[in-house]
């Protein structure tokens, strides 16, 4: 069964600190892995997209890594800000014949406090 | 501004009363999709469309209908809503022939069926 599991489920950190979110997947055949940020009550917004051959991708203070051998990805947030408080969703795309299929993780709820 | 627009933002209805949630995109995307998001579960795909007049079932299509008469619009229809369809709904779109392209999400429709 194709699955995407994220950890931790929730996390609280102080402003200015770094944090790392984890994503493990059993999806096959793999096409790409995406990280999305979802503010409460809003639609997810794309942070990074990585294909099989990419090990790391950055978007400002967000850096995603991918280990396709162990089927693990991480999202590292540097110098956190209050505006980083959101749910972070890992999404893995499966190659299919008629339009790729996305499998979503349940997200990590991050809260950044003063 | 490139965007996916959903309406309404909030909707409260009663069991059995037909409703339509509209979705429109201004990016000339071929691929459009509907998802529902429930607490503790990842986003689940309801229906998707790869182009005009081409639609297909996602993972949880029961109780929903869609149509794709125009490229920019992809309405979600609940013919006879039930309380288990109370959820947060998202419409999304992207270019079909570019699987590594970003998926753009609307702001969501919070539906409550009483």
GROMACS .gro file of N, CA, C and O in nm, chain B residues 3 19 21 29 31-32 38 43-44 50 53 56 60-62 75 81 84 86 90 100 103 107 109:
model
   96
  117UNK      N    1  -0.422   3.235  -1.012
  117UNK     CA    2  -0.488   3.182  -0.894
  117UNK      C    3  -0.596   3.082  -0.928
  117UNK      O    4  -0.644   3.075  -1.041
  133UNK      N    5  -2.611   2.090  -0.380
  133UNK     CA    6  -2.527   2.210  -0.380
  133UNK      C    7  -2.413   2.195  -0.480
  133UNK      O    8  -2.376   2.082  -0.518
  135UNK      N    9  -2.016   2.356  -0.555
  135UNK     CA   10  -1.901   2.439  -0.519
  135UNK      C   11  -1.826   2.469  -0.648
  135UNK      O   12  -1.790   2.377  -0.722
  143UNK      N   13  -0.456   2.590  -1.719
  143UNK     CA   14  -0.413   2.455  -1.682
  143UNK      C   15  -0.507   2.350  -1.737
  143UNK      O   16  -0.630   2.367  -1.733
  145UNK      N   17  -0.502   2.025  -1.618
  145UNK     CA   18  -0.535   1.934  -1.509
  145UNK      C   19  -0.600   2.011  -1.394
  145UNK      O   20  -0.547   2.112  -1.347
  146UNK      N   21  -0.716   1.961  -1.350
  146UNK     CA   22  -0.783   2.015  -1.232
  146UNK      C   23  -0.830   1.899  -1.145
  146UNK      O   24  -0.857   1.789  -1.196
  152UNK      N   25  -0.984   1.607   0.599
  152UNK     CA   26  -1.050   1.579   0.726
  152UNK      C   27  -0.944   1.566   0.835
  152UNK      O   28  -0.832   1.521   0.807
  157UNK      N   29  -0.495   1.491   0.263
  157UNK     CA   30  -0.589   1.526   0.157
  157UNK      C   31  -0.619   1.403   0.072
  157UNK      O   32  -0.527   1.328   0.037
  158UNK      N   33  -0.744   1.386   0.040
  158UNK     CA   34  -0.786   1.272  -0.041
  158UNK      C   35  -0.853   1.323  -0.168
  158UNK      O   36  -0.938   1.412  -0.162
  164UNK      N   37  -0.828   1.573  -1.669
  164UNK     CA   38  -0.704   1.599  -1.742
  164UNK      C   39  -0.723   1.697  -1.857
  164UNK      O   40  -0.626   1.745  -1.914
  167UNK      N   41  -1.396   1.793  -2.085
  167UNK     CA   42  -1.478   1.674  -2.110
  167UNK      C   43  -1.409   1.543  -2.071
  167UNK      O   44  -1.458   1.436  -2.107
  170UNK      N   45  -1.228   1.178  -1.421
  170UNK     CA   46  -1.211   1.043  -1.369
  170UNK      C   47  -1.217   1.046  -1.217
  170UNK      O   48  -1.193   1.149  -1.154
  174UNK      N   49  -1.196   0.889  -0.335
  174UNK     CA   50  -1.321   0.895  -0.258
  174UNK      C   51  -1.432   0.965  -0.338
  174UNK      O   52  -1.484   1.069  -0.298
  175UNK      N   53  -1.475   0.907  -0.451
  175UNK     CA   54  -1.571   0.976  -0.539
  175UNK      C   55  -1.718   0.962  -0.499
  175UNK      O   56  -1.802   1.036  -0.550
  176UNK      N   57  -1.749   0.869  -0.407
  176UNK     CA   58  -1.889   0.839  -0.377
  176UNK      C   59  -1.961   0.962  -0.322
  176UNK      O   60  -1.915   1.026  -0.228
  189UNK      N   61  -1.657   2.254  -1.152
  189UNK     CA   62  -1.745   2.255  -1.035
  189UNK      C   63  -1.760   2.117  -0.970
  189UNK      O   64  -1.757   2.015  -1.039
  195UNK      N   65  -2.637   1.584  -0.033
  195UNK     CA   66  -2.532   1.585   0.070
  195UNK      C   67  -2.574   1.511   0.196
  195UNK      O   68  -2.692   1.513   0.237
  198UNK      N   69  -2.168   1.300   0.653
  198UNK     CA   70  -2.029   1.252   0.639
  198UNK      C   71  -1.952   1.324   0.527
  198UNK      O   72  -1.834   1.296   0.505
  200UNK      N   73  -1.937   1.651   0.546
  200UNK     CA   74  -1.886   1.770   0.615
  200UNK      C   75  -1.734   1.762   0.613
  200UNK      O   76  -1.676   1.665   0.662
  204UNK      N   77  -1.083   2.136  -0.127
  204UNK     CA   78  -0.988   2.215  -0.205
  204UNK      C   79  -0.992   2.175  -0.352
  204UNK      O   80  -0.995   2.057  -0.385
  214UNK      N   81   0.615   1.751  -1.285
  214UNK     CA   82   0.694   1.813  -1.179
  214UNK      C   83   0.658   1.958  -1.157
  214UNK      O   84   0.725   2.029  -1.083
  217UNK      N   85   0.145   2.225  -0.809
  217UNK     CA   86   0.000   2.213  -0.804
  217UNK      C   87  -0.050   2.334  -0.727
  217UNK      O   88  -0.008   2.357  -0.613
  221UNK      N   89  -0.836   2.843  -0.201
  221UNK     CA   90  -0.834   2.875  -0.058
  221UNK      C   91  -0.922   2.784   0.026
  221UNK      O   92  -0.918   2.792   0.149
  223UNK      N   93  -1.309   2.544   0.070
  223UNK     CA   94  -1.450   2.563   0.102
  223UNK      C   95  -1.482   2.475   0.222
  223UNK      O   96  -1.469   2.353   0.214
   0.00000   0.00000   0.00000
